XYZ file of C-alpha atoms in Angstrom:
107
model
C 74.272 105.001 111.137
C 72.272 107.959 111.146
C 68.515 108.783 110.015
C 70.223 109.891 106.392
C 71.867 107.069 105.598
C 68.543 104.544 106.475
C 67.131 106.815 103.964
C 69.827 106.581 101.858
C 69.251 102.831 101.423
C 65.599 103.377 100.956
C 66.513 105.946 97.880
C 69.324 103.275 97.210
C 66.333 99.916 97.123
C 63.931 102.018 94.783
C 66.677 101.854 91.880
C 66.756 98.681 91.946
C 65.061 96.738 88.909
C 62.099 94.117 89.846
C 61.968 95.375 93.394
C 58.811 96.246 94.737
C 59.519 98.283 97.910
C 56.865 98.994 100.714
C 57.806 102.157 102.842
C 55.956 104.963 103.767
C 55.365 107.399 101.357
C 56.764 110.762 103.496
C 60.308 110.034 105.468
C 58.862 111.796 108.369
C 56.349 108.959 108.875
C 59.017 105.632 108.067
C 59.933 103.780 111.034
C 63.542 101.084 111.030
C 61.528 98.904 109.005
C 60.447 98.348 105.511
C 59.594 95.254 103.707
C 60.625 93.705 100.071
C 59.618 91.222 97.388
C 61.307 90.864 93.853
C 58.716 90.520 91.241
C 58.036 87.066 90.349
C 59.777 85.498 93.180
C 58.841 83.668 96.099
C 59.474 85.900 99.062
C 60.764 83.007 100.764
C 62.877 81.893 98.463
C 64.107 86.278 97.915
C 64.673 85.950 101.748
C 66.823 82.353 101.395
C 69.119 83.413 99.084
C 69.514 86.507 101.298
C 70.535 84.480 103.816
C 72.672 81.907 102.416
C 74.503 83.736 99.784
C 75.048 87.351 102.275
C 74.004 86.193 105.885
C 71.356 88.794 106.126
C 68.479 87.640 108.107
C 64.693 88.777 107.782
C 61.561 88.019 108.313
C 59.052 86.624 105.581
C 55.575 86.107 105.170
C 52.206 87.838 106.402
C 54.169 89.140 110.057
C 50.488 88.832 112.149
C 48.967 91.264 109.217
C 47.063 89.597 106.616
C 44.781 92.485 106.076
C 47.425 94.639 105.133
C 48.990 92.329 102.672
C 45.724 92.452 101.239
C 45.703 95.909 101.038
C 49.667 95.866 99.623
C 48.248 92.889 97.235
C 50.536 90.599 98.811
C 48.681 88.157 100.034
C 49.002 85.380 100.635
C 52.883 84.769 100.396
C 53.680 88.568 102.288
C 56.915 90.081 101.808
C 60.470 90.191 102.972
C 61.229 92.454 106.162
C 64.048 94.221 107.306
C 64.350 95.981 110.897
C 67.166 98.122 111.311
C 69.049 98.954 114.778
C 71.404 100.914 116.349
C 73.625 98.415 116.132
C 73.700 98.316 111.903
C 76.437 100.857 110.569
C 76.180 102.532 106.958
C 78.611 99.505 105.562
C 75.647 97.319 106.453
C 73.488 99.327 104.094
C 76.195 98.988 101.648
C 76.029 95.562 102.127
C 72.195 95.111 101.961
C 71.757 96.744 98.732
C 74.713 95.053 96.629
C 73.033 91.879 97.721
C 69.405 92.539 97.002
C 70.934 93.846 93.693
C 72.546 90.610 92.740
C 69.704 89.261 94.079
C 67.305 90.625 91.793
C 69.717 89.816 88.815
C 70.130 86.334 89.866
C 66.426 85.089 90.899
């Protein structure tokens, strides 16, 4: 994938309804991560269905920074995280935002 297309899915994530997406606000400054939570749901339970239903794994909770999910005023259930690599290809994107998508609809 290339720099575009991780901000592609960024631009992509922001459409979706009930998704609260924390980024940085200038694409100079966003590293291959980015966290999630659909309003109203348990970021665990987001990050479960993630899983089981699409096999997309993340991270969820306060990752070792409770004072910025105070800040984000997500404290104290955190968010979900995704970390991109070199290894993820654009159909991976693809694949991320159909499922938090149906995600959003289902939950």
């Amino acid at each position: 994938h290339t720099r575009e297309d991780f901000l592609a899915l960024l631009g992509e994530l922001r459409t979706v309804a009930r998704l609260r997406l924390y980024r940085a606000n200038a694409a100079a400054d966003q590293g291959n991560l980015f966290s999630m939570n659909l309003d109203g749901v348990d970021p665990a339970a987001f990050a479960m269905k993630l899983y089981s239903d699409y096999g997309i794994e993340t991270r969820v909770g306060l990752h070792c920074a409770p004072s910025a999910h105070r800040l984000l005023e997500t404290y104290p259930d955190g968010s979900v995280r995704i970390a991109v690599s070199a290894y993820h290809e654009t159909a991976d994107f693809e694949y991320l935002a159909e499922a938090v998508r149906t995600c959003a609809k289902a939950l």
